[in-house]
């Protein structure tokens, strides 16, 4: 840009100066004229900065829970695909019976002392399994199984085909027990202890589990998208 300004000044000189320059150009070979062409190239517009990637305008946070790579938990995507009813605060709707497939399984060499409940999202939208499930064994109609102190770091938001887990401590050696082949399962909304009186879903234990021996004080963990976290709590915190 400095050379451009010099070129502009040559046009504002007086007539005497112009005559002197012409005389100098006649005596000098065309070197001065060649120098006078240089500012033209340097005055071309400077190249612009490299274009921003097309994703630069997208949020820097994790993908929406509705995507195939979404984290459950997802407790914080700025654009959750499904809003809670009447909420509008960015929270994802609570899962219900129609959203999920439920499976049950156990662990080898565990003697049936723990039960794993696996919930799989069958829909094309994310939903959240809030707090802990309401579990009742057999024909129980009283209060559901009490929760353990196992709150996860984030709520269990699961996208399509994703899973969440809850573990149940069923009995301890030496306790008086009873045998059941089914249990009932209920889900909470965002508010703790919500939907306690709602009709639960009756679930027959899988063929893998068969029957379950239940003690007087079973306990259930909170929903978690990390299976290892559920296992760590059940087997490393005195619940085994």
PDB file of C-alpha atoms in Angstrom:
ATOM      1  CA  UNK A   1       0.000   0.000   0.000  1.00  0.00           C
ATOM      2  CA  UNK A   2       2.958   2.354   0.588  1.00  0.00           C
ATOM      3  CA  UNK A   3       3.988   2.120  -3.062  1.00  0.00           C
ATOM      4  CA  UNK A   4       0.417   2.908  -4.139  1.00  0.00           C
ATOM      5  CA  UNK A   5       0.517   6.196  -2.273  1.00  0.00           C
ATOM      6  CA  UNK A   6       3.799   7.135  -4.007  1.00  0.00           C
ATOM      7  CA  UNK A   7       2.190   6.472  -7.385  1.00  0.00           C
ATOM      8  CA  UNK A   8      -0.696   8.813  -6.537  1.00  0.00           C
ATOM      9  CA  UNK A   9       1.718  11.627  -5.613  1.00  0.00           C
ATOM     10  CA  UNK A  10       3.288  11.610  -9.087  1.00  0.00           C
ATOM     11  CA  UNK A  11      -0.039  12.906 -10.470  1.00  0.00           C
ATOM     12  CA  UNK A  12      -0.242  15.814  -8.022  1.00  0.00           C
ATOM     13  CA  UNK A  13       3.160  17.349  -8.875  1.00  0.00           C
ATOM     14  CA  UNK A  14       3.361  20.740 -10.564  1.00  0.00           C
ATOM     15  CA  UNK A  15       3.980  21.249 -14.272  1.00  0.00           C
ATOM     16  CA  UNK A  16       7.651  22.079 -13.707  1.00  0.00           C
ATOM     17  CA  UNK A  17       8.221  18.873 -11.876  1.00  0.00           C
ATOM     18  CA  UNK A  18       6.493  16.915 -14.617  1.00  0.00           C
ATOM     19  CA  UNK A  19       8.749  18.507 -17.258  1.00  0.00           C
ATOM     20  CA  UNK A  20      11.792  17.636 -15.184  1.00  0.00           C
ATOM     21  CA  UNK A  21      10.678  14.059 -14.925  1.00  0.00           C
ATOM     22  CA  UNK A  22      10.134  13.811 -18.693  1.00  0.00           C
ATOM     23  CA  UNK A  23      13.603  15.208 -19.302  1.00  0.00           C
ATOM     24  CA  UNK A  24      15.099  12.762 -16.837  1.00  0.00           C
ATOM     25  CA  UNK A  25      13.259   9.922 -18.556  1.00  0.00           C
ATOM     26  CA  UNK A  26      14.682  10.938 -21.926  1.00  0.00           C
ATOM     27  CA  UNK A  27      18.255  10.898 -20.600  1.00  0.00           C
ATOM     28  CA  UNK A  28      17.803   7.762 -18.605  1.00  0.00           C
ATOM     29  CA  UNK A  29      16.945   4.558 -20.382  1.00  0.00           C
ATOM     30  CA  UNK A  30      13.438   3.256 -19.639  1.00  0.00           C
ATOM     31  CA  UNK A  31      14.381   2.072 -16.152  1.00  0.00           C
ATOM     32  CA  UNK A  32      12.308   4.793 -14.446  1.00  0.00           C
ATOM     33  CA  UNK A  33       9.233   3.927 -16.530  1.00  0.00           C
ATOM     34  CA  UNK A  34       9.608   0.283 -15.562  1.00  0.00           C
ATOM     35  CA  UNK A  35       9.753   1.273 -11.914  1.00  0.00           C
ATOM     36  CA  UNK A  36       6.549   3.231 -12.342  1.00  0.00           C
ATOM     37  CA  UNK A  37       4.629   0.059 -13.279  1.00  0.00           C
ATOM     38  CA  UNK A  38       5.481  -1.828 -10.075  1.00  0.00           C
ATOM     39  CA  UNK A  39       2.832  -0.212  -7.812  1.00  0.00           C
ATOM     40  CA  UNK A  40       0.095  -1.504 -10.098  1.00  0.00           C
ATOM     41  CA  UNK A  41       0.751  -5.106  -9.113  1.00  0.00           C
ATOM     42  CA  UNK A  42       1.310  -4.294  -5.453  1.00  0.00           C
ATOM     43  CA  UNK A  43      -1.924  -2.369  -5.388  1.00  0.00           C
ATOM     44  CA  UNK A  44      -4.010  -5.465  -6.177  1.00  0.00           C
ATOM     45  CA  UNK A  45      -6.384  -6.493  -3.345  1.00  0.00           C
ATOM     46  CA  UNK A  46      -4.656  -8.603  -0.722  1.00  0.00           C
ATOM     47  CA  UNK A  47      -5.884 -12.181  -0.558  1.00  0.00           C
ATOM     48  CA  UNK A  48      -8.527 -12.645   2.090  1.00  0.00           C
ATOM     49  CA  UNK A  49      -7.992 -14.834   5.105  1.00  0.00           C
ATOM     50  CA  UNK A  50      -8.636 -18.518   4.713  1.00  0.00           C
ATOM     51  CA  UNK A  51     -12.337 -19.284   4.742  1.00  0.00           C
ATOM     52  CA  UNK A  52     -13.758 -20.610   7.977  1.00  0.00           C
ATOM     53  CA  UNK A  53     -14.703 -24.263   7.956  1.00  0.00           C
ATOM     54  CA  UNK A  54     -18.327 -24.857   7.162  1.00  0.00           C
ATOM     55  CA  UNK A  55     -18.853 -26.208  10.655  1.00  0.00           C
ATOM     56  CA  UNK A  56     -17.551 -23.083  12.334  1.00  0.00           C
ATOM     57  CA  UNK A  57     -21.037 -21.718  12.783  1.00  0.00           C
ATOM     58  CA  UNK A  58     -22.211 -24.881  14.469  1.00  0.00           C
ATOM     59  CA  UNK A  59     -22.212 -25.141  18.261  1.00  0.00           C
ATOM     60  CA  UNK A  60     -18.945 -26.362  19.695  1.00  0.00           C
ATOM     61  CA  UNK A  61     -20.714 -28.653  22.049  1.00  0.00           C
ATOM     62  CA  UNK A  62     -21.341 -32.281  21.522  1.00  0.00           C
ATOM     63  CA  UNK A  63     -23.700 -33.497  18.790  1.00  0.00           C
ATOM     64  CA  UNK A  64     -27.453 -33.407  19.449  1.00  0.00           C
ATOM     65  CA  UNK A  65     -28.721 -36.327  21.230  1.00  0.00           C
ATOM     66  CA  UNK A  66     -30.828 -37.278  18.269  1.00  0.00           C
ATOM     67  CA  UNK A  67     -27.677 -37.985  16.231  1.00  0.00           C
ATOM     68  CA  UNK A  68     -26.113 -41.427  15.968  1.00  0.00           C
ATOM     69  CA  UNK A  69     -23.142 -40.273  18.041  1.00  0.00           C
ATOM     70  CA  UNK A  70     -25.098 -38.596  20.693  1.00  0.00           C
ATOM     71  CA  UNK A  71     -24.010 -39.081  24.585  1.00  0.00           C
ATOM     72  CA  UNK A  72     -26.674 -39.837  26.899  1.00  0.00           C
ATOM     73  CA  UNK A  73     -26.437 -38.317  29.136  1.00  0.00           C
ATOM     74  CA  UNK A  74     -26.616 -35.877  27.356  1.00  0.00           C
ATOM     75  CA  UNK A  75     -27.372 -33.650  29.808  1.00  0.00           C
ATOM     76  CA  UNK A  76     -26.246 -30.582  28.109  1.00  0.00           C
ATOM     77  CA  UNK A  77     -26.730 -30.420  24.354  1.00  0.00           C
ATOM     78  CA  UNK A  78     -27.876 -26.921  23.438  1.00  0.00           C
ATOM     79  CA  UNK A  79     -30.366 -28.237  20.932  1.00  0.00           C
ATOM     80  CA  UNK A  80     -32.020 -31.337  22.302  1.00  0.00           C
ATOM     81  CA  UNK A  81     -34.477 -32.682  19.738  1.00  0.00           C
ATOM     82  CA  UNK A  82     -37.329 -33.335  22.131  1.00  0.00           C
ATOM     83  CA  UNK A  83     -38.500 -30.840  24.726  1.00  0.00           C
ATOM     84  CA  UNK A  84     -40.182 -31.900  27.929  1.00  0.00           C
ATOM     85  CA  UNK A  85     -43.891 -31.262  28.014  1.00  0.00           C
ATOM     86  CA  UNK A  86     -44.566 -27.699  29.046  1.00  0.00           C
ATOM     87  CA  UNK A  87     -40.869 -27.147  29.670  1.00  0.00           C
ATOM     88  CA  UNK A  88     -39.207 -25.371  26.802  1.00  0.00           C
ATOM     89  CA  UNK A  89     -36.021 -25.275  28.874  1.00  0.00           C
ATOM     90  CA  UNK A  90     -33.907 -27.523  26.674  1.00  0.00           C
ATOM     91  CA  UNK A  91     -34.511 -30.688  28.681  1.00  0.00           C
ATOM     92  CA  UNK A  92     -35.287 -33.909  26.857  1.00  0.00           C
ATOM     93  CA  UNK A  93     -38.649 -35.607  27.392  1.00  0.00           C
ATOM     94  CA  UNK A  94     -38.845 -38.423  29.898  1.00  0.00           C
ATOM     95  CA  UNK A  95     -38.852 -41.967  28.526  1.00  0.00           C
ATOM     96  CA  UNK A  96     -42.029 -43.998  28.891  1.00  0.00           C
ATOM     97  CA  UNK A  97     -43.179 -47.562  28.253  1.00  0.00           C
ATOM     98  CA  UNK A  98     -43.756 -46.935  24.552  1.00  0.00           C
ATOM     99  CA  UNK A  99     -40.199 -45.678  24.025  1.00  0.00           C
ATOM    100  CA  UNK A 100     -38.271 -48.588  25.467  1.00  0.00           C
ATOM    101  CA  UNK A 101     -37.416 -52.241  25.222  1.00  0.00           C
ATOM    102  CA  UNK A 102     -36.477 -53.789  28.579  1.00  0.00           C
ATOM    103  CA  UNK A 103     -34.126 -56.721  29.039  1.00  0.00           C
ATOM    104  CA  UNK A 104     -32.809 -58.409  32.163  1.00  0.00           C
ATOM    105  CA  UNK A 105     -29.582 -60.265  32.767  1.00  0.00           C
ATOM    106  CA  UNK A 106     -27.166 -61.257  35.494  1.00  0.00           C
ATOM    107  CA  UNK A 107     -23.464 -61.828  36.041  1.00  0.00           C
ATOM    108  CA  UNK A 108     -21.598 -65.108  36.018  1.00  0.00           C
ATOM    109  CA  UNK A 109     -20.372 -66.392  39.396  1.00  0.00           C
ATOM    110  CA  UNK A 110     -22.692 -63.918  41.146  1.00  0.00           C
ATOM    111  CA  UNK A 111     -25.154 -66.515  42.511  1.00  0.00           C
ATOM    112  CA  UNK A 112     -28.066 -64.348  41.392  1.00  0.00           C
ATOM    113  CA  UNK A 113     -27.459 -61.649  43.975  1.00  0.00           C
ATOM    114  CA  UNK A 114     -27.723 -58.834  41.433  1.00  0.00           C
ATOM    115  CA  UNK A 115     -29.975 -58.080  38.479  1.00  0.00           C
ATOM    116  CA  UNK A 116     -29.148 -55.838  35.525  1.00  0.00           C
ATOM    117  CA  UNK A 117     -31.991 -53.954  33.844  1.00  0.00           C
ATOM    118  CA  UNK A 118     -31.175 -52.692  30.336  1.00  0.00           C
ATOM    119  CA  UNK A 119     -33.432 -50.134  28.631  1.00  0.00           C
ATOM    120  CA  UNK A 120     -33.037 -49.584  24.869  1.00  0.00           C
ATOM    121  CA  UNK A 121     -34.561 -46.580  23.094  1.00  0.00           C
ATOM    122  CA  UNK A 122     -36.704 -47.890  20.216  1.00  0.00           C
ATOM    123  CA  UNK A 123     -37.811 -44.493  18.874  1.00  0.00           C
ATOM    124  CA  UNK A 124     -36.193 -41.997  16.508  1.00  0.00           C
ATOM    125  CA  UNK A 125     -35.892 -39.330  19.220  1.00  0.00           C
ATOM    126  CA  UNK A 126     -33.889 -38.999  22.401  1.00  0.00           C
ATOM    127  CA  UNK A 127     -35.520 -39.466  25.781  1.00  0.00           C
ATOM    128  CA  UNK A 128     -34.277 -39.323  29.357  1.00  0.00           C
ATOM    129  CA  UNK A 129     -34.516 -41.917  32.106  1.00  0.00           C
ATOM    130  CA  UNK A 130     -34.689 -39.708  35.171  1.00  0.00           C
ATOM    131  CA  UNK A 131     -33.479 -40.719  38.630  1.00  0.00           C
ATOM    132  CA  UNK A 132     -34.025 -44.423  39.406  1.00  0.00           C
ATOM    133  CA  UNK A 133     -36.642 -46.887  38.169  1.00  0.00           C
ATOM    134  CA  UNK A 134     -39.566 -47.928  40.313  1.00  0.00           C
ATOM    135  CA  UNK A 135     -39.074 -51.664  40.829  1.00  0.00           C
ATOM    136  CA  UNK A 136     -41.482 -54.036  42.567  1.00  0.00           C
ATOM    137  CA  UNK A 137     -40.954 -57.804  42.615  1.00  0.00           C
ATOM    138  CA  UNK A 138     -43.608 -60.423  42.131  1.00  0.00           C
ATOM    139  CA  UNK A 139     -47.031 -59.346  43.289  1.00  0.00           C
ATOM    140  CA  UNK A 140     -45.840 -56.476  45.475  1.00  0.00           C
ATOM    141  CA  UNK A 141     -48.209 -53.520  45.466  1.00  0.00           C
ATOM    142  CA  UNK A 142     -46.498 -51.512  48.175  1.00  0.00           C
ATOM    143  CA  UNK A 143     -43.652 -49.042  47.927  1.00  0.00           C
ATOM    144  CA  UNK A 144     -41.078 -49.652  45.188  1.00  0.00           C
ATOM    145  CA  UNK A 145     -37.566 -50.830  45.921  1.00  0.00           C
ATOM    146  CA  UNK A 146     -35.558 -48.079  47.611  1.00  0.00           C
ATOM    147  CA  UNK A 147     -32.689 -46.454  45.671  1.00  0.00           C
ATOM    148  CA  UNK A 148     -29.024 -46.768  46.490  1.00  0.00           C
ATOM    149  CA  UNK A 149     -26.712 -43.784  46.809  1.00  0.00           C
ATOM    150  CA  UNK A 150     -25.531 -44.079  43.207  1.00  0.00           C
ATOM    151  CA  UNK A 151     -26.499 -40.847  41.460  1.00  0.00           C
ATOM    152  CA  UNK A 152     -24.621 -40.521  38.133  1.00  0.00           C
ATOM    153  CA  UNK A 153     -22.764 -37.405  37.050  1.00  0.00           C
ATOM    154  CA  UNK A 154     -25.330 -36.718  34.329  1.00  0.00           C
ATOM    155  CA  UNK A 155     -28.912 -37.708  33.641  1.00  0.00           C
ATOM    156  CA  UNK A 156     -29.344 -40.773  31.454  1.00  0.00           C
ATOM    157  CA  UNK A 157     -30.387 -39.315  28.096  1.00  0.00           C
ATOM    158  CA  UNK A 158     -30.368 -41.929  25.345  1.00  0.00           C
ATOM    159  CA  UNK A 159     -30.680 -41.442  21.602  1.00  0.00           C
ATOM    160  CA  UNK A 160     -32.208 -43.913  19.150  1.00  0.00           C
ATOM    161  CA  UNK A 161     -30.956 -47.492  19.746  1.00  0.00           C
ATOM    162  CA  UNK A 162     -28.871 -46.355  22.718  1.00  0.00           C
ATOM    163  CA  UNK A 163     -29.052 -47.991  26.132  1.00  0.00           C
ATOM    164  CA  UNK A 164     -29.222 -47.095  29.795  1.00  0.00           C
ATOM    165  CA  UNK A 165     -28.733 -49.392  32.762  1.00  0.00           C
ATOM    166  CA  UNK A 166     -29.909 -49.852  36.315  1.00  0.00           C
ATOM    167  CA  UNK A 167     -28.643 -52.496  38.700  1.00  0.00           C
ATOM    168  CA  UNK A 168     -30.570 -54.171  41.502  1.00  0.00           C
ATOM    169  CA  UNK A 169     -29.041 -55.633  44.653  1.00  0.00           C
ATOM    170  CA  UNK A 170     -31.404 -58.542  45.255  1.00  0.00           C
ATOM    171  CA  UNK A 171     -30.309 -60.423  48.364  1.00  0.00           C
ATOM    172  CA  UNK A 172     -27.461 -61.035  50.748  1.00  0.00           C
ATOM    173  CA  UNK A 173     -26.276 -64.433  51.945  1.00  0.00           C
ATOM    174  CA  UNK A 174     -28.088 -65.611  55.055  1.00  0.00           C
ATOM    175  CA  UNK A 175     -31.221 -63.514  54.472  1.00  0.00           C
ATOM    176  CA  UNK A 176     -34.727 -64.926  54.316  1.00  0.00           C
ATOM    177  CA  UNK A 177     -35.722 -64.890  50.629  1.00  0.00           C
ATOM    178  CA  UNK A 178     -38.569 -65.569  48.232  1.00  0.00           C
ATOM    179  CA  UNK A 179     -38.548 -66.596  44.584  1.00  0.00           C
ATOM    180  CA  UNK A 180     -40.137 -64.504  41.814  1.00  0.00           C
ATOM    181  CA  UNK A 181     -40.347 -64.803  38.044  1.00  0.00           C
ATOM    182  CA  UNK A 182     -41.382 -61.245  37.230  1.00  0.00           C
ATOM    183  CA  UNK A 183     -41.214 -57.659  38.408  1.00  0.00           C
ATOM    184  CA  UNK A 184     -42.900 -54.363  37.641  1.00  0.00           C
ATOM    185  CA  UNK A 185     -41.131 -51.284  36.338  1.00  0.00           C
ATOM    186  CA  UNK A 186     -42.100 -47.626  36.427  1.00  0.00           C
ATOM    187  CA  UNK A 187     -40.401 -44.430  35.286  1.00  0.00           C
ATOM    188  CA  UNK A 188     -40.016 -40.986  36.782  1.00  0.00           C
ATOM    189  CA  UNK A 189     -40.337 -37.556  35.242  1.00  0.00           C
ATOM    190  CA  UNK A 190     -37.836 -34.811  35.871  1.00  0.00           C
ATOM    191  CA  UNK A 191     -39.234 -34.105  39.349  1.00  0.00           C
ATOM    192  CA  UNK A 192     -37.879 -36.604  41.909  1.00  0.00           C
ATOM    193  CA  UNK A 193     -40.396 -39.205  43.119  1.00  0.00           C
ATOM    194  CA  UNK A 194     -42.854 -38.295  40.358  1.00  0.00           C
ATOM    195  CA  UNK A 195     -45.239 -40.865  38.836  1.00  0.00           C
ATOM    196  CA  UNK A 196     -44.951 -43.071  41.904  1.00  0.00           C
ATOM    197  CA  UNK A 197     -48.644 -43.969  41.707  1.00  0.00           C
ATOM    198  CA  UNK A 198     -48.711 -44.541  37.940  1.00  0.00           C
ATOM    199  CA  UNK A 199     -49.501 -48.041  36.724  1.00  0.00           C
ATOM    200  CA  UNK A 200     -46.191 -49.900  36.300  1.00  0.00           C
ATOM    201  CA  UNK A 201     -45.221 -52.183  33.435  1.00  0.00           C
ATOM    202  CA  UNK A 202     -45.186 -55.899  34.259  1.00  0.00           C
ATOM    203  CA  UNK A 203     -42.010 -57.555  32.999  1.00  0.00           C
ATOM    204  CA  UNK A 204     -41.239 -61.252  32.957  1.00  0.00           C
ATOM    205  CA  UNK A 205     -37.634 -62.104  33.691  1.00  0.00           C
ATOM    206  CA  UNK A 206     -35.603 -63.191  30.681  1.00  0.00           C
ATOM    207  CA  UNK A 207     -34.858 -66.853  30.026  1.00  0.00           C
ATOM    208  CA  UNK A 208     -31.264 -66.142  30.976  1.00  0.00           C
ATOM    209  CA  UNK A 209     -32.339 -65.087  34.478  1.00  0.00           C
ATOM    210  CA  UNK A 210     -35.296 -67.463  34.874  1.00  0.00           C
ATOM    211  CA  UNK A 211     -36.208 -66.986  38.535  1.00  0.00           C
ATOM    212  CA  UNK A 212     -34.921 -64.499  41.061  1.00  0.00           C
ATOM    213  CA  UNK A 213     -34.297 -64.929  44.754  1.00  0.00           C
ATOM    214  CA  UNK A 214     -35.278 -61.698  46.516  1.00  0.00           C
ATOM    215  CA  UNK A 215     -34.313 -60.723  50.028  1.00  0.00           C
ATOM    216  CA  UNK A 216     -36.126 -58.370  52.425  1.00  0.00           C
ATOM    217  CA  UNK A 217     -34.199 -55.248  51.477  1.00  0.00           C
ATOM    218  CA  UNK A 218     -33.432 -55.065  47.747  1.00  0.00           C
ATOM    219  CA  UNK A 219     -32.010 -51.825  46.388  1.00  0.00           C
ATOM    220  CA  UNK A 220     -31.889 -50.303  42.892  1.00  0.00           C
ATOM    221  CA  UNK A 221     -29.320 -47.955  41.404  1.00  0.00           C
ATOM    222  CA  UNK A 222     -30.052 -44.807  39.461  1.00  0.00           C
ATOM    223  CA  UNK A 223     -30.214 -45.032  35.665  1.00  0.00           C
ATOM    224  CA  UNK A 224     -26.818 -44.690  34.064  1.00  0.00           C
ATOM    225  CA  UNK A 225     -25.606 -44.761  30.447  1.00  0.00           C
ATOM    226  CA  UNK A 226     -22.307 -46.242  31.623  1.00  0.00           C
ATOM    227  CA  UNK A 227     -22.597 -49.944  32.344  1.00  0.00           C
ATOM    228  CA  UNK A 228     -19.206 -50.002  34.033  1.00  0.00           C
ATOM    229  CA  UNK A 229     -20.333 -47.348  36.502  1.00  0.00           C
ATOM    230  CA  UNK A 230     -23.311 -49.501  37.497  1.00  0.00           C
ATOM    231  CA  UNK A 231     -21.106 -52.561  37.902  1.00  0.00           C
ATOM    232  CA  UNK A 232     -18.508 -50.647  39.906  1.00  0.00           C
ATOM    233  CA  UNK A 233     -21.159 -49.481  42.320  1.00  0.00           C
ATOM    234  CA  UNK A 234     -22.833 -52.866  42.734  1.00  0.00           C
ATOM    235  CA  UNK A 235     -19.639 -54.840  43.246  1.00  0.00           C
ATOM    236  CA  UNK A 236     -17.296 -52.361  44.914  1.00  0.00           C
ATOM    237  CA  UNK A 237     -19.424 -50.482  47.399  1.00  0.00           C
ATOM    238  CA  UNK A 238     -20.441 -53.192  49.806  1.00  0.00           C
ATOM    239  CA  UNK A 239     -23.626 -54.085  47.961  1.00  0.00           C
ATOM    240  CA  UNK A 240     -22.432 -57.552  47.020  1.00  0.00           C
TER     241      UNK A 240
END
